[in-house]
Short mmCIF file of C-alpha atoms in Angstrom, two decimals:
data_model
loop_
_atom_site.label_atom_id
_atom_site.label_comp_id
_atom_site.label_asym_id
_atom_site.label_seq_id
_atom_site.Cartn_x
_atom_site.Cartn_y
_atom_site.Cartn_z
CA MET A 286 -0.01 0.02 0.00
CA GLN A 287 1.43 3.33 -1.08
CA LEU A 288 0.75 5.40 2.27
CA GLU A 289 2.80 8.25 0.95
CA ARG A 290 0.25 9.03 -1.61
CA ILE A 291 -2.67 9.10 0.72
CA GLY A 292 -4.59 12.48 0.67
CA VAL A 293 -6.22 12.44 4.05
CA ALA A 294 -4.63 13.20 7.37
CA LEU A 295 -4.16 9.79 9.10
CA ARG A 296 -4.65 9.92 12.82
CA PRO A 297 -6.87 7.98 15.34
CA ARG A 298 -10.24 9.53 15.40
CA THR A 299 -13.52 8.95 17.13
CA ALA A 300 -16.37 7.31 15.28
CA LEU A 301 -18.19 10.63 14.87
CA GLU A 302 -14.93 12.31 13.66
CA ALA A 303 -14.42 9.56 11.15
CA MET A 304 -17.97 9.94 9.88
CA ASP A 305 -17.35 13.73 9.49
CA LEU A 306 -14.27 12.81 7.48
CA GLY A 307 -16.30 10.74 5.16
CA ALA A 308 -18.72 13.69 4.59
CA VAL A 309 -15.68 15.90 3.71
CA MET A 310 -14.39 13.35 1.31
CA LEU A 311 -17.59 13.07 -0.43
CA ARG A 312 -17.92 16.81 -0.74
CA ALA A 313 -14.45 17.11 -2.24
CA HIS A 314 -15.13 14.54 -4.79
CA ALA A 315 -18.86 15.18 -5.32
CA ARG A 316 -18.87 15.65 -9.08
CA GLN A 317 -16.99 12.29 -9.72
CA VAL A 318 -19.23 10.39 -7.35
CA TRP A 319 -22.58 11.59 -8.40
CA SER A 320 -21.76 11.50 -12.06
CA ALA A 321 -20.69 7.93 -11.82
CA TRP A 322 -23.72 7.27 -9.63
CA PHE A 323 -26.40 8.44 -12.03
CA ALA A 324 -24.53 6.85 -15.04
CA PHE A 325 -24.71 3.53 -13.27
CA THR A 326 -28.02 3.61 -11.26
CA LEU A 327 -30.40 5.64 -13.50
CA PRO A 328 -30.46 2.99 -16.39
CA ILE A 329 -31.19 0.17 -13.67
CA PHE A 330 -33.92 2.41 -12.21
CA ILE A 331 -35.56 2.72 -15.67
CA VAL A 332 -35.42 -0.95 -16.19
CA CYS A 333 -36.88 -1.53 -12.82
CA GLN A 334 -39.88 0.72 -13.68
CA THR A 335 -40.34 -0.88 -17.01
CA ILE A 336 -40.51 -4.36 -15.31
CA ALA A 337 -43.09 -3.06 -12.93
CA TRP A 338 -45.20 -1.65 -15.69
CA LEU A 339 -44.88 -4.78 -17.94
CA THR A 340 -45.77 -7.09 -15.09
CA GLY A 341 -48.70 -5.02 -13.88
CA MET A 342 -47.07 -4.79 -10.30
CA PRO A 343 -46.31 -1.14 -9.50
CA TRP A 344 -44.85 -2.03 -6.11
CA LEU A 345 -41.87 -3.54 -7.97
CA GLY A 346 -40.81 -0.04 -8.93
CA LEU A 347 -40.34 0.79 -5.25
CA PHE A 348 -38.99 -2.57 -3.98
CA LEU A 349 -36.41 -3.38 -6.75
CA PRO A 350 -34.26 -0.18 -6.42
CA TRP A 351 -34.37 -0.49 -2.65
CA TRP A 352 -33.13 -4.09 -2.88
CA LEU A 353 -30.32 -3.36 -5.31
CA ARG A 354 -28.62 -0.85 -3.11
CA PRO A 355 -25.59 -2.99 -2.18
CA LEU A 356 -25.04 -3.01 -6.01
CA PHE A 357 -25.27 0.64 -6.11
CA ASP A 358 -22.88 1.12 -3.23
CA ARG A 359 -19.97 -0.13 -5.17
CA ILE A 360 -19.89 3.07 -7.38
CA PRO A 361 -19.21 5.65 -4.46
CA LEU A 362 -16.75 3.22 -2.87
CA TYR A 363 -14.75 2.84 -6.11
CA VAL A 364 -14.38 6.51 -6.52
CA LEU A 365 -13.47 7.28 -2.89
CA SER A 366 -11.00 4.50 -2.55
CA ARG A 367 -9.16 5.74 -5.58
CA ALA A 368 -9.49 9.49 -4.60
CA VAL A 369 -7.82 8.75 -1.12
CA PHE A 370 -4.64 8.02 -3.06
CA GLU A 371 -5.00 11.06 -5.30
CA GLN A 372 -6.13 8.93 -8.28
CA THR A 373 -9.74 10.15 -8.67
CA PRO A 374 -11.30 8.31 -11.55
CA THR A 375 -13.84 9.67 -14.08
CA TRP A 376 -17.32 8.18 -14.41
CA ARG A 377 -16.28 6.01 -17.44
CA GLU A 378 -13.16 4.61 -15.45
CA THR A 379 -15.57 3.89 -12.61
CA LEU A 380 -17.90 1.83 -14.67
CA LYS A 381 -15.11 -0.05 -16.36
CA GLY A 382 -13.48 -0.71 -12.89
CA GLN A 383 -16.51 -2.60 -11.76
CA TRP A 384 -15.58 -5.59 -13.83
CA HIS A 385 -12.34 -6.05 -11.92
CA TRP A 386 -13.85 -6.10 -8.58
CA PRO A 387 -15.19 -9.42 -7.12
CA TRP A 388 -18.85 -9.93 -7.56
CA ALA A 389 -19.33 -12.86 -5.18
CA ARG A 390 -19.71 -10.66 -2.17
CA THR A 391 -22.14 -8.32 -3.94
CA ILE A 392 -24.28 -11.27 -4.83
CA ALA A 393 -24.25 -12.26 -1.13
CA ALA A 394 -25.10 -8.64 -0.15
CA VAL A 395 -28.23 -8.60 -2.32
CA THR A 396 -29.45 -12.08 -1.18
CA TRP A 397 -28.91 -13.56 2.42
CA LEU A 398 -26.93 -10.59 3.76
CA ARG A 399 -29.43 -7.88 2.32
CA LEU A 400 -30.59 -6.81 5.79
CA ASP A 401 -27.09 -6.58 7.31
CA THR A 402 -26.93 -3.28 9.16
CA HIS A 403 -23.02 -3.41 9.21
CA ARG A 404 -22.83 -3.11 5.18
CA SER A 405 -21.22 0.24 5.28
CA VAL A 406 -18.08 -1.11 7.00
CA ARG A 407 -18.27 -4.53 5.62
CA LEU A 408 -18.26 -3.46 2.01
CA PRO A 409 -14.74 -1.89 1.81
CA MET A 410 -13.20 -4.84 3.78
CA GLU A 411 -14.66 -7.37 1.26
CA LEU A 412 -14.12 -5.37 -1.99
CA LEU A 413 -10.71 -3.78 -1.35
CA GLU A 414 -8.91 -6.52 0.77
CA GLY A 415 -9.84 -9.42 -1.34
CA VAL A 416 -9.17 -11.97 1.44
CA SER A 417 -10.31 -15.60 1.50
CA ALA A 418 -13.53 -16.67 3.38
CA GLN A 419 -11.72 -18.08 6.52
CA GLN A 420 -9.45 -14.94 6.72
CA ARG A 421 -12.49 -12.76 6.05
CA SER A 422 -14.35 -13.87 9.03
CA VAL A 423 -11.32 -13.44 11.32
CA ARG A 424 -10.72 -10.09 9.83
CA TRP A 425 -14.28 -9.03 10.37
CA ARG A 426 -14.26 -9.92 13.98
CA VAL A 427 -11.31 -7.66 14.48
CA LEU A 428 -12.55 -4.76 12.55
CA SER A 429 -16.11 -4.89 13.92
CA ARG A 430 -15.32 -5.22 17.63
CA PRO A 431 -15.73 -1.44 18.38
CA LEU A 432 -17.62 -0.63 15.20
CA GLY A 433 -20.69 -2.83 15.26
CA GLY A 434 -22.93 -0.20 17.09
CA LYS A 435 -21.47 2.74 15.16
CA ALA A 436 -22.31 0.89 11.80
CA SER A 437 -25.80 -0.01 12.86
CA GLY A 438 -26.36 3.55 14.18
CA LEU A 439 -25.10 5.04 10.81
CA THR A 440 -27.59 2.68 8.93
CA TRP A 441 -30.47 3.77 10.96
CA ALA A 442 -29.55 7.32 10.88
CA CYS A 443 -29.30 7.36 7.14
CA LEU A 444 -32.59 5.52 6.81
CA LEU A 445 -34.20 8.32 8.77
CA PHE A 446 -32.51 10.91 6.64
CA GLU A 447 -34.08 9.32 3.60
CA LEU A 448 -37.53 9.28 5.08
CA VAL A 449 -37.22 12.95 6.06
CA MET A 450 -35.97 13.76 2.55
CA PHE A 451 -38.90 11.76 1.06
CA LEU A 452 -41.51 13.49 3.14
CA SER A 453 -39.89 16.95 2.57
CA ILE A 454 -40.15 16.45 -1.23
CA CYS A 455 -43.69 15.30 -1.15
CA THR A 456 -44.81 18.07 1.26
CA PHE A 457 -43.04 20.67 -0.83
CA THR A 458 -44.83 19.41 -3.86
CA LEU A 459 -48.30 19.66 -2.26
CA TRP A 460 -47.46 23.16 -1.13
CA LEU A 461 -46.89 24.06 -4.89
CA LEU A 462 -50.21 22.51 -6.04
CA PRO A 463 -53.24 25.05 -6.15
CA GLY A 464 -55.91 24.41 -3.63
CA GLU A 465 -58.67 23.71 -6.11
CA ALA A 466 -56.55 20.82 -7.53
CA LEU A 467 -56.61 18.91 -4.19
CA PRO A 468 -59.52 16.57 -3.40
CA ASP A 469 -62.39 17.96 -1.29
CA SER A 470 -62.20 15.20 1.35
CA MET A 471 -60.43 12.07 2.26
CA ARG A 472 -63.44 10.27 0.87
CA ASN A 473 -62.77 11.55 -2.70
CA LEU A 474 -59.09 10.64 -2.16
CA ASN A 475 -59.97 7.20 -1.34
CA GLN A 476 -62.26 7.00 -4.45
CA ALA A 477 -59.33 8.45 -6.53
CA PHE A 478 -57.01 5.59 -5.26
CA GLN A 479 -59.52 2.99 -6.54
CA LEU A 480 -58.85 4.13 -10.09
CA PRO A 481 -55.89 2.00 -11.57
CA ALA A 482 -54.48 4.78 -13.61
CA PHE A 483 -54.35 7.04 -10.49
CA LYS A 484 -52.77 4.37 -8.47
CA HIS A 485 -50.09 3.71 -10.90
CA ALA A 486 -49.27 7.25 -11.24
CA MET A 487 -48.90 7.68 -7.51
CA VAL A 488 -46.71 4.64 -7.16
CA TRP A 489 -44.44 5.92 -10.00
CA VAL A 490 -44.15 9.24 -8.36
CA ALA A 491 -43.34 7.70 -4.95
CA SER A 492 -40.70 5.53 -6.74
CA PHE A 493 -39.21 8.59 -8.37
CA VAL A 494 -38.98 10.52 -5.04
CA THR A 495 -37.51 7.39 -3.27
CA TYR A 496 -34.84 7.16 -5.96
CA VAL A 497 -34.04 10.98 -5.51
CA SER A 498 -33.76 10.56 -1.78
CA MET A 499 -31.58 7.42 -2.01
CA SER A 500 -29.28 9.20 -4.52
CA ILE A 501 -28.77 11.99 -2.02
CA ILE A 502 -28.11 9.97 1.24
CA GLU A 503 -26.72 6.70 -0.03
CA PRO A 504 -23.26 8.01 -1.21
CA LEU A 505 -23.00 9.87 2.12
CA TYR A 506 -23.82 6.44 3.86
CA VAL A 507 -20.98 4.62 1.83
CA ALA A 508 -18.51 7.53 2.36
CA SER A 509 -19.03 7.48 6.21
CA GLY A 510 -18.79 3.78 6.40
CA PHE A 511 -15.51 3.80 4.34
CA ALA A 512 -14.06 6.56 6.58
CA LEU A 513 -14.94 4.20 9.73
CA TYR A 514 -13.11 1.56 8.01
CA LEU A 515 -9.99 3.73 7.37
CA ASN A 516 -10.07 4.82 10.90
CA ARG A 517 -10.05 1.32 12.22
CA ARG A 518 -7.29 0.26 9.95
CA THR A 519 -5.29 3.29 11.27
CA GLN A 520 -5.92 2.29 14.92
CA LEU A 521 -5.02 -1.43 14.24
CA GLU A 522 -2.00 -1.02 12.03
CA ALA A 523 -0.55 2.41 13.10
CA TRP A 524 -0.84 3.81 9.71
CA ASP A 525 -0.10 7.30 10.97
CA ILE A 526 3.13 6.25 12.61
CA ASP A 527 4.25 4.12 9.58
CA LEU A 528 3.55 7.16 7.36
CA MET A 529 5.50 9.41 9.64
CA PHE A 530 8.63 7.08 9.37
CA ARG A 531 8.25 6.79 5.62
CA ARG A 532 8.20 10.46 5.23
CA LEU A 533 11.22 10.82 7.63
CA ARG A 534 13.12 8.21 5.48
CA GLN A 535 12.31 10.10 2.43
CA ARG A 536 13.31 13.32 3.80
CA LEU A 537 16.74 11.80 4.78
CA LEU A 538 17.14 10.30 1.31
CA ASP A 539 16.46 13.63 -0.19
CA THR A 540 19.28 15.39 1.70
CA GLY A 541 21.62 14.31 -1.24
CA VAL A 542 25.00 12.79 -1.84
CA ALA A 543 26.81 15.28 0.33
CA THR A 544 25.44 13.73 3.50
CA VAL A 545 26.46 10.28 2.31
CA LEU A 546 30.11 11.50 1.57
CA LEU A 547 30.24 13.18 4.87
CA ILE A 548 29.19 9.95 6.75
CA CYS A 549 31.81 8.07 4.77
CA LEU A 550 34.56 10.45 5.65
CA SER A 551 33.60 10.41 9.23
CA GLY A 552 33.72 6.76 9.26
CA PHE A 553 37.29 6.51 7.75
CA ALA A 554 38.37 9.04 10.24
CA ILE A 555 36.99 7.06 13.14
CA THR A 556 38.51 3.85 11.86
CA ALA A 557 41.94 5.43 11.53
CA HIS A 558 41.70 6.96 15.06
CA ALA A 559 40.59 3.52 16.47
CA ALA A 560 43.61 1.64 14.84
CA GLU A 561 45.84 4.09 16.44
CA SER A 562 44.42 4.23 19.88
CA GLY A 563 44.14 0.45 20.36
CA PRO A 564 41.12 -1.82 21.36
CA ALA A 565 41.03 -0.64 24.96
CA LYS A 566 40.61 3.02 23.85
CA ALA A 567 37.99 1.98 21.46
CA SER A 568 36.06 0.13 24.03
CA SER A 569 36.30 3.00 26.52
CA SER A 570 35.07 5.41 23.70
CA ALA A 571 31.98 3.29 22.95
CA GLN A 572 31.06 3.05 26.58
CA ALA A 573 31.46 6.86 26.89
CA GLY A 574 29.33 7.27 23.89
CA ILE A 575 26.51 5.12 25.14
CA ALA A 576 26.63 6.67 28.56
CA GLU A 577 26.49 10.17 26.90
CA ALA A 578 23.47 9.25 24.74
CA PHE A 579 21.38 7.72 27.54
CA HIS A 580 22.76 9.91 30.27
CA GLN A 581 23.63 7.11 32.59
CA PRO A 582 26.81 4.96 33.16
CA LEU A 583 26.99 1.27 32.28
CA ASP A 584 27.31 -1.00 35.15
CA ASP A 585 26.06 -4.51 36.31
CA LYS A 586 22.58 -3.41 37.05
CA ASP A 587 21.58 -3.87 33.32
CA ALA A 588 21.27 -7.60 33.93
CA SER A 589 18.97 -7.13 36.96
CA PHE A 590 16.88 -4.60 35.12
CA SER A 591 16.42 -7.17 32.27
CA ARG A 592 15.27 -9.81 34.86
CA GLU A 593 12.89 -7.36 36.44
CA ALA A 594 11.42 -6.31 33.10
CA ASN A 595 10.84 -9.89 32.06
CA PHE A 596 9.09 -10.43 35.50
CA VAL A 597 6.82 -7.46 34.76
CA TYR A 598 5.87 -8.79 31.33
CA LEU A 599 4.57 -12.03 33.05
CA ASP A 600 1.99 -9.93 35.06
CA PRO A 601 -1.38 -10.48 33.53
CA ARG A 602 -2.27 -6.79 34.29
CA PHE A 603 0.55 -5.69 31.82
CA GLY A 604 -0.76 -4.73 28.29
CA THR A 605 -4.48 -4.69 29.30
CA LYS A 606 -6.88 -1.53 29.24
CA HIS A 607 -8.75 -0.50 32.10
CA GLU A 608 -11.48 2.09 31.87
CA VAL A 609 -12.10 4.24 34.96
CA LYS A 610 -15.03 6.72 35.12
CA HIS A 611 -15.47 9.32 37.63
CA TRP A 612 -17.35 12.72 38.02
CA VAL A 613 -15.40 15.89 37.53
CA LEU A 614 -16.43 19.51 37.02
CA ARG A 615 -16.56 20.78 33.49
CA ALA A 616 -14.59 23.78 34.12
CA MET A 617 -11.94 22.90 36.83
CA PRO A 618 -10.33 25.92 38.40
CA ASN A 619 -6.56 25.89 37.97
CA LYS A 620 -5.32 27.83 40.89
CA THR A 621 -1.63 27.44 39.93
CA ASP A 622 -2.11 29.16 36.53
CA GLU A 623 -4.07 31.98 37.89
CA ALA A 624 -2.09 35.12 38.19
CA PRO A 625 -2.87 37.47 41.18
CA PRO A 626 -4.56 40.67 40.21
CA SER A 627 -2.17 43.52 39.88
CA SER A 628 -4.42 45.99 41.83
CA PRO A 629 -7.96 46.11 43.05
CA PHE A 630 -8.70 48.79 40.46
CA ALA A 631 -7.72 46.86 37.43
CA PHE A 632 -9.22 47.90 34.15
CA GLY A 633 -10.96 44.34 33.60
CA ASP A 634 -12.74 44.49 36.86
CA TRP A 635 -13.78 48.08 36.30
CA ALA A 636 -15.30 47.31 32.92
CA ALA A 637 -16.99 44.16 34.29
CA GLY A 638 -18.67 46.18 37.09
CA LEU A 639 -19.68 48.79 34.65
CA VAL A 640 -21.36 46.34 32.35
CA ASN A 641 -23.14 44.56 35.35
CA VAL A 642 -24.59 47.90 36.49
CA LEU A 643 -25.71 48.62 32.92
CA MET A 644 -27.42 45.35 32.65
CA TRP A 645 -29.26 45.75 35.89
CA THR A 646 -30.38 49.26 34.89
CA LEU A 647 -31.76 48.07 31.59
CA LEU A 648 -33.57 45.26 33.35
CA GLY A 649 -35.10 47.94 35.59
CA VAL A 650 -36.21 50.01 32.68
CA ALA A 651 -37.78 47.03 30.93
CA ILE A 652 -39.80 46.14 33.95
CA VAL A 653 -41.03 49.75 34.43
CA ALA A 654 -41.89 49.90 30.60
CA LEU A 655 -43.82 46.64 30.91
CA GLY A 656 -45.67 47.82 33.82
CA ILE A 657 -46.73 51.20 32.02
CA PHE A 658 -47.69 49.15 28.95
CA THR A 659 -49.86 46.78 30.90
CA ALA A 660 -51.53 49.58 32.91
CA ARG A 661 -52.45 51.30 29.55
CA ARG A 662 -53.99 48.10 28.15
CA VAL A 663 -56.01 47.61 31.24
CA ARG A 664 -57.36 51.24 31.05
CA VAL A 665 -58.20 50.77 27.32
CA SER A 666 -60.03 47.47 27.95
CA ARG A 667 -62.06 48.93 30.80
CA ARG A 668 -63.29 51.80 28.46
CA VAL A 669 -64.35 49.29 25.93
CA VAL A 670 -66.22 47.26 28.52
CA GLU A 671 -67.88 50.46 29.81
CA ARG A 672 -69.53 51.23 26.25
CA PRO A 673 -70.31 47.70 24.79
CA GLU A 674 -73.41 48.67 23.16
CA ARG A 675 -71.93 51.55 21.28
CA THR A 676 -68.99 49.59 20.09
CA LEU A 677 -71.26 46.56 19.02
CA SER A 678 -73.50 48.81 17.07
CA ALA A 679 -70.67 50.44 15.33
CA LEU A 680 -69.33 47.14 14.33
CA LYS A 681 -72.78 45.96 13.03
CA THR A 682 -72.95 49.16 10.99
CA ASN A 683 -69.59 48.46 9.45
CA ILE A 684 -70.53 44.96 8.54
CA VAL A 685 -73.79 45.91 7.05
CA GLN A 686 -72.16 48.67 4.96
CA GLU A 687 -69.50 46.37 3.76
CA ALA A 688 -71.89 43.55 2.96
CA ALA A 689 -74.56 45.92 1.38
CA LEU A 690 -74.68 45.65 -2.51
CA PRO A 691 -76.37 48.16 -4.88
CA ASP A 692 -79.37 47.20 -6.63
CA ASP A 693 -77.78 47.82 -10.11
CA LEU A 694 -74.54 45.78 -9.56
CA ALA A 695 -73.47 45.82 -13.20
CA GLY A 696 -74.17 49.59 -13.59
CA THR A 697 -72.25 50.33 -10.40
CA ALA A 698 -69.33 48.27 -11.33
CA ARG A 699 -69.24 49.81 -14.87
CA GLU A 700 -69.32 53.38 -13.40
CA LEU A 701 -66.31 52.44 -11.20
CA TRP A 702 -64.44 50.86 -14.05
CA ARG A 703 -65.09 53.85 -16.26
CA ASP A 704 -63.78 56.37 -13.58
CA GLY A 705 -60.58 54.40 -13.26
CA HIS A 706 -61.27 52.47 -10.01
CA ARG A 707 -60.50 49.08 -11.59
CA ARG A 708 -59.69 47.33 -8.37
CA GLU A 709 -62.75 48.56 -6.67
CA ALA A 710 -64.98 47.64 -9.52
CA LEU A 711 -63.59 44.03 -9.62
CA SER A 712 -64.02 43.77 -5.87
CA LEU A 713 -67.56 44.83 -6.11
CA LEU A 714 -68.13 42.35 -9.02
CA TYR A 715 -66.53 39.50 -7.04
CA ARG A 716 -68.38 40.14 -3.80
CA GLY A 717 -71.77 40.52 -5.54
CA SER A 718 -71.30 37.55 -7.61
CA MET A 719 -70.36 35.37 -4.74
CA GLN A 720 -73.38 36.45 -2.66
CA ARG A 721 -75.68 35.68 -5.55
CA ALA A 722 -73.98 32.26 -6.21
CA ALA A 723 -74.54 31.41 -2.63
CA ALA A 724 -78.09 32.34 -2.96
CA ALA A 725 -78.39 30.12 -6.04
CA LEU A 726 -76.74 27.22 -4.16
CA HIS A 727 -78.90 27.76 -1.07
CA ILE A 728 -75.73 27.98 1.27
CA GLN A 729 -74.69 30.69 3.58
CA VAL A 730 -71.80 32.89 2.63
CA PRO A 731 -68.81 31.72 4.86
CA VAL A 732 -67.00 34.57 6.46
CA ASP A 733 -63.46 33.18 5.75
CA ALA A 734 -64.24 31.77 2.21
CA THR A 735 -61.38 32.13 -0.25
CA GLU A 736 -61.26 32.06 -3.96
CA ALA A 737 -60.31 28.33 -3.80
CA ASP A 738 -63.50 27.62 -1.88
CA TRP A 739 -65.66 29.36 -4.42
CA LEU A 740 -64.14 27.57 -7.32
CA ARG A 741 -65.03 24.41 -5.41
CA HIS A 742 -68.53 25.72 -4.84
CA ALA A 743 -68.84 26.36 -8.52
CA ARG A 744 -68.58 22.72 -9.27
CA ALA A 745 -71.86 22.20 -7.71
CA LEU A 746 -73.70 24.38 -10.31
CA GLU A 747 -75.48 22.30 -12.87
CA ASP A 748 -75.48 24.78 -15.66
CA PRO A 749 -72.27 24.73 -17.46
CA SER A 750 -72.58 28.28 -18.69
CA ARG A 751 -73.07 29.52 -15.08
CA ARG A 752 -70.34 27.47 -13.81
CA ASP A 753 -67.82 28.96 -16.44
CA GLN A 754 -69.06 32.49 -15.85
CA LEU A 755 -68.47 32.18 -12.02
CA VAL A 756 -64.97 30.51 -12.50
CA SER A 757 -63.99 33.41 -15.00
CA ILE A 758 -65.05 36.10 -12.39
CA VAL A 759 -62.94 34.27 -9.74
CA ARG A 760 -59.89 33.90 -11.87
CA THR A 761 -60.13 37.58 -13.14
CA TRP A 762 -60.28 38.69 -9.51
CA GLN A 763 -57.35 36.59 -8.48
CA LEU A 764 -55.27 37.97 -11.26
CA ALA A 765 -56.01 41.52 -10.35
CA ALA A 766 -55.79 41.12 -6.51
CA TYR A 767 -52.66 39.08 -6.36
CA ALA A 768 -50.75 39.82 -9.65
CA GLY A 769 -51.88 43.18 -10.70
CA ARG A 770 -53.08 41.97 -14.04
CA TYR A 771 -56.47 43.60 -14.97
CA PRO A 772 -58.67 42.58 -17.89
CA GLY A 773 -59.38 44.69 -20.91
CA ASP A 774 -62.70 46.66 -21.36
CA THR A 775 -64.09 44.03 -23.77
CA GLU A 776 -63.30 41.12 -21.23
CA PHE A 777 -64.64 43.28 -18.24
CA ALA A 778 -67.81 43.90 -20.18
CA SER A 779 -68.32 40.08 -20.87
CA LEU A 780 -68.15 39.53 -17.16
CA LEU A 781 -71.09 42.03 -16.58
CA SER A 782 -73.38 40.34 -18.91
CA GLY A 783 -75.66 37.41 -17.79
CA TRP A 784 -75.80 35.53 -14.49
CA PRO A 785 -74.80 36.29 -11.75
CA VAL A 786 -74.43 40.03 -12.36
CA GLN A 787 -77.71 40.37 -14.20
CA ARG A 788 -80.74 39.06 -12.43
CA VAL A 789 -82.15 36.37 -14.79
CA ALA A 790 -84.90 33.99 -14.37
CA SER A 791 -83.73 30.73 -12.95
#
């Protein structure tokens, strides 16, 4: 493995930090991952929908793409496993590279291992290491020992993310639909679901939304699992230390020939000096060098130290891990690091005291202002309670004046239109038409009725001409009130002719 070419910072991380690393890797290579993803999965999705349509079983359009997810996961893993070593493939290279990867484990993943919640971590071990079945089981026991719960949690979290994405897309689509296009009640919705064409259309829409949600979340699921795998390999095999030594070796090799020559010349000089001084002097020089390097003289205690070290190695407590938990304060005061204040009138203490006084002053002002506001509101409410009859009569007068309509509705609206009050003319036309439509339908005019409500009421009219005329008036008022688009004189005149503006015999 060429660790020198790895493009991520190798160090032991927690599980959450490793998942964050996977998200960063996916974001850095998003274009290559999703281009290969759609190039591989979109044709398979279309084939699944075709099979569902030909067999007459729409639920296959939902089930088959979901069941083939382990097959789809090969694409993001291939891109990220190459991108880690700075060899990011294109989408064409990714599709060609699938033929060189083993397919036996993928077949197992889409059959008896389909419901495995550890797939995100198992997938890189099976596809990247290429070990035998016996070695794979032993290898998985080592890798999954601290990662089993993390991998399962990642699976369920991504499943919830997909559910949220699915519901968000469906809700957003319903928000964009006009109110009159929705069914009047759940009874009508149930009747609509009984129609085969409507049922097939809804299942197809659900399949498409599910595919979009899967395309957004599934690469993140694979990237997070791959990052957990890399982190576990780093913990077990000390990749970070290995990489540090490799870089140190390369840095020493890059120093050049001069260092090699200098070492050779130094060796020749030491050899010549040792030949002149004799064996005894050479032995004393070596002992002196060792004592200087380790800052301790050599004596007979080394043998006893070796015996004691071997005895310690035999202790069963050596080399084991013990986890000790105890309660501590989040912010422990460090008295040794605290410097005594220079003086009781330090600038920091003075500023803190000033801010404290200012905050208490603002709190007092806010309380006084709240009291004054409450007193005024209570005073106003008492005045209203003292004169209820006058207030109610005024309200009734306003309601009557607003609801009153002229006898000649068409003439009044035409005069307002001619004088340039187009919005007022359309408002009068809309209000009068709705009141007369309610009278024709023998219903009371709802106080909070909207344009969409009147469009639904218009469906109850048996006469098609009256229904179309009422819909035209409502649509014209909607365009004028919300979009500022007013009709022409000819179109406005056509709205004033006939029912419901003109009183005609029923």
